[in-house]
Coordinates of C-alpha atoms in Angstrom, one line a residue:
M1 CA 15.1 -12.0 39.0
V2 CA 15.1 -15.6 37.7
K3 CA 18.7 -15.4 36.4
D4 CA 19.9 -14.2 39.9
R5 CA 18.0 -17.1 41.5
L6 CA 19.5 -19.5 39.0
A7 CA 23.0 -18.4 40.0
E8 CA 22.2 -18.9 43.7
L9 CA 20.8 -22.3 43.1
R10 CA 23.9 -23.3 41.1
L11 CA 26.0 -22.1 44.0
V12 CA 24.0 -24.1 46.5
R13 CA 24.3 -27.2 44.3
S14 CA 28.1 -26.7 44.1
S15 CA 28.4 -26.4 47.9
D16 CA 26.3 -29.5 48.4
F17 CA 28.4 -31.4 45.9
F18 CA 31.7 -30.6 47.7
N19 CA 30.2 -31.1 51.2
V20 CA 32.0 -34.3 52.5
P21 CA 30.5 -36.0 55.6
Q22 CA 32.6 -36.7 58.7
K23 CA 33.1 -40.3 60.0
G24 CA 31.1 -41.4 63.0
N25 CA 28.5 -38.7 62.7
V26 CA 25.2 -40.4 61.7
K27 CA 23.2 -37.1 61.9
S28 CA 25.8 -35.5 59.6
D29 CA 25.5 -38.4 57.2
S30 CA 21.7 -38.1 57.1
K31 CA 21.9 -34.4 56.5
T32 CA 24.5 -35.1 53.7
K33 CA 22.1 -37.6 52.1
L34 CA 19.3 -35.1 52.3
D35 CA 21.5 -32.4 50.9
K36 CA 22.4 -34.7 48.0
T37 CA 18.8 -35.4 47.4
D38 CA 18.1 -31.7 47.4
G39 CA 21.1 -31.1 45.1
S40 CA 19.7 -33.6 42.6
L41 CA 16.3 -31.9 42.8
D42 CA 18.0 -28.5 42.4
C43 CA 19.9 -30.0 39.4
G44 CA 16.7 -31.0 37.7
F45 CA 15.1 -27.7 38.5
L46 CA 18.0 -25.8 37.2
D47 CA 18.0 -27.8 34.0
E48 CA 14.3 -27.0 33.6
V49 CA 14.8 -23.3 34.3
S50 CA 17.7 -23.2 31.9
H51 CA 15.5 -24.8 29.2
L52 CA 12.7 -22.3 30.0
L53 CA 15.1 -19.4 29.8
Q54 CA 16.3 -20.7 26.4
V55 CA 12.7 -21.0 25.2
I56 CA 12.0 -17.4 26.4
T57 CA 15.1 -16.2 24.6
E58 CA 13.8 -18.0 21.4
L59 CA 10.5 -16.3 21.9
R60 CA 12.1 -12.9 22.0
D61 CA 14.1 -13.7 18.9
H62 CA 10.9 -14.8 17.1
V63 CA 9.1 -11.6 18.2
N64 CA 12.0 -9.5 16.8
K65 CA 11.8 -11.6 13.5
V66 CA 8.0 -10.9 13.4
E67 CA 8.7 -7.2 13.7
I68 CA 11.2 -7.3 10.9
V69 CA 8.8 -9.3 8.7
Q70 CA 6.1 -6.8 9.4
R71 CA 8.4 -3.9 8.4
D72 CA 9.2 -5.8 5.2
I73 CA 5.5 -6.3 4.4
L74 CA 4.8 -2.6 5.0
A75 CA 7.7 -1.6 2.8
A76 CA 6.9 -4.0 0.0
P77 CA 5.1 -2.3 -3.0
Q78 CA 3.0 -5.4 -3.6
Q79 CA 1.7 -8.2 -1.4
D80 CA 4.3 -10.9 -0.9
A81 CA 2.8 -14.4 -0.2
Q82 CA 6.1 -15.7 1.1
L83 CA 6.3 -12.9 3.7
D84 CA 2.7 -13.6 4.8
D85 CA 3.5 -17.3 5.2
Q86 CA 6.6 -16.6 7.1
L87 CA 4.7 -14.3 9.5
I88 CA 2.0 -16.9 10.0
Q89 CA 4.6 -19.6 10.7
L90 CA 6.4 -17.3 13.2
T91 CA 3.1 -16.5 14.9
R92 CA 2.2 -20.2 15.3
T93 CA 5.7 -21.0 16.7
I94 CA 5.4 -18.2 19.2
R95 CA 2.0 -19.4 20.3
Q96 CA 3.2 -23.0 20.7
K97 CA 6.3 -22.0 22.6
A98 CA 4.3 -19.7 24.9
Y99 CA 1.8 -22.5 25.5
D100 CA 4.7 -24.9 26.4
V101 CA 6.2 -22.4 28.8
R102 CA 2.9 -21.7 30.4
T103 CA 2.2 -25.4 30.8
A104 CA 5.7 -26.0 32.4
L105 CA 5.3 -23.1 34.8
K106 CA 1.8 -23.8 35.9
G107 CA 1.6 -24.3 39.6
N108 CA 5.3 -23.4 40.2
P109 CA 5.5 -20.3 42.5
I110 CA 9.2 -19.9 42.0
C111 CA 8.9 -19.1 38.3
F112 CA 6.7 -16.0 38.5
Q113 CA 9.2 -13.9 36.7
I114 CA 9.3 -16.4 33.8
M115 CA 5.6 -16.4 33.7
A116 CA 5.6 -12.6 33.7
D117 CA 8.1 -12.7 30.8
T118 CA 5.8 -15.1 29.0
E119 CA 2.8 -12.8 29.5
A120 CA 4.9 -9.9 28.2
A121 CA 5.8 -12.0 25.1
K122 CA 2.1 -12.8 24.7
R123 CA 1.2 -9.1 24.9
S124 CA 3.9 -8.3 22.4
L125 CA 2.4 -11.0 20.1
S126 CA -1.0 -9.5 20.5
D127 CA 0.3 -6.1 19.6
I128 CA 2.1 -7.6 16.6
E129 CA -1.1 -9.3 15.5
A130 CA -3.0 -6.1 15.8
R131 CA -0.3 -4.2 13.9
H132 CA -0.4 -6.9 11.2
A133 CA -4.1 -6.5 10.9
D134 CA -3.6 -2.7 10.6
I135 CA -1.0 -3.4 7.9
I136 CA -3.5 -5.6 6.0
R137 CA -6.2 -2.9 6.2
L138 CA -3.7 -0.3 5.1
E139 CA -2.7 -2.6 2.2
K140 CA -6.3 -3.0 1.2
S141 CA -6.8 0.8 1.3
I142 CA -3.8 1.3 -0.9
E143 CA -5.1 -1.3 -3.4
E144 CA -8.5 0.5 -3.5
L145 CA -6.7 3.8 -3.9
R146 CA -4.7 2.4 -6.7
D147 CA -7.8 1.0 -8.4
L148 CA -9.4 4.4 -8.1
F149 CA -6.4 6.1 -9.7
M150 CA -6.5 3.6 -12.5
A151 CA -10.2 4.3 -13.1
V152 CA -9.5 8.0 -13.1
S153 CA -6.6 7.5 -15.6
L154 CA -8.8 5.4 -17.9
M155 CA -11.5 8.1 -17.7
V156 CA -9.0 10.8 -18.5
D157 CA -7.8 8.8 -21.5
Q158 CA -11.3 8.4 -22.8
Q159 CA -12.0 12.1 -22.3
S160 CA -8.7 13.0 -24.1
E161 CA -9.9 11.0 -27.1
L162 CA -13.2 12.9 -27.0
I163 CA -11.4 16.2 -26.7
D164 CA -9.2 15.3 -29.7
R165 CA -12.3 14.6 -31.8
V166 CA -13.9 17.9 -30.7
E167 CA -10.7 19.7 -31.5
Y168 CA -10.6 18.1 -35.0
N169 CA -14.2 19.1 -35.7
V170 CA -13.5 22.7 -34.5
N171 CA -10.4 22.9 -36.7
K172 CA -12.4 21.6 -39.6
A173 CA -15.2 24.1 -39.0
A174 CA -12.6 26.9 -38.8
D175 CA -11.2 25.8 -42.2
C176 CA -14.7 25.8 -43.6
V177 CA -15.3 29.3 -42.2
V178 CA -12.1 30.5 -43.9
Q179 CA -13.1 28.9 -47.2
A180 CA -16.6 30.4 -46.9
K181 CA -15.1 33.8 -46.2
G182 CA -13.0 33.6 -49.4
K183 CA -16.0 32.5 -51.4
L184 CA -18.1 35.3 -50.0
S185 CA -15.5 37.8 -50.9
S186 CA -15.3 36.6 -54.5
A187 CA -19.1 36.5 -54.6
V188 CA -19.2 40.1 -53.5
Q189 CA -16.7 41.1 -56.2
Q190 CA -18.7 39.3 -58.8
N191 CA -21.9 40.9 -57.6
K192 CA -20.3 44.3 -57.9
K193 CA -19.1 43.5 -61.5
S194 CA -22.5 42.2 -62.5
R195 CA -24.2 45.3 -61.1
R196 CA -21.9 47.5 -63.1
C197 CA -22.6 45.4 -66.2
K198 CA -26.3 45.8 -65.6
I199 CA -26.0 49.6 -65.2
I200 CA -24.0 49.8 -68.4
C201 CA -26.5 47.6 -70.3
I202 CA -29.4 49.8 -69.1
I203 CA -27.5 53.0 -70.1
V204 CA -26.8 51.5 -73.6
L205 CA -30.4 50.4 -73.9
I206 CA -31.6 53.9 -72.9
V207 CA -29.3 55.5 -75.4
L208 CA -30.4 53.1 -78.1
A209 CA -34.0 53.8 -77.3
I210 CA -33.4 57.5 -77.5
L211 CA -31.7 57.1 -80.8
A212 CA -34.5 55.0 -82.1
I213 CA -37.1 57.6 -81.0
I214 CA -35.1 60.4 -82.6
T215 CA -34.7 58.4 -85.8
I216 CA -38.4 57.5 -85.9
A217 CA -39.4 61.1 -85.1
S218 CA -37.1 62.5 -87.8
A219 CA -38.5 60.0 -90.3
I220 CA -42.1 61.0 -89.4
G221 CA -41.2 64.7 -89.8
L222 CA -39.7 64.2 -93.2
T223 CA -42.8 62.4 -94.4

């Protein structure tokens, strides 16, 4: 691992720093100078590796923040422009840092593990972007479903008004039927009464006619 290698290099640098040359030994002095040169190179390399490790740690933190923002976007009932802007900003930051790390590690065979970590971060970013796209599609589907429910609700309201009017007309027709039923009953009673009156009148007329005939006949007989 890179962290293990970093510890070893730091140990080597410390050993080189405390390596004091002996007097009268030119070869030892040359080696000491070479070791000091290597130590300075190791120092710069360690600083670069430390910086890259810090950048990778920041990348992981940004990836975790992106996941948190995505969960917040998915949990929000409505679209939040602030969360979208925050996600876009984090994505840009991750891409920039990944590009910087890739540029710094290009052509350096010692930092394969760092490059592997960077590639893993890129894959995580791609997965996050794909998940974000899925969230956007899901959000659009939810909005379309909400619009459909609103249209159905409006249609139900309109149909309820129509049903209310039909119910009013039916109730009014029922009242008219009840009134007509009462009028029909009274008309039947009046028809029965008028029929009785007609029969009585006919009987009276017949009796009067008989009396008139008898009277006329008796008058003719007397004469």
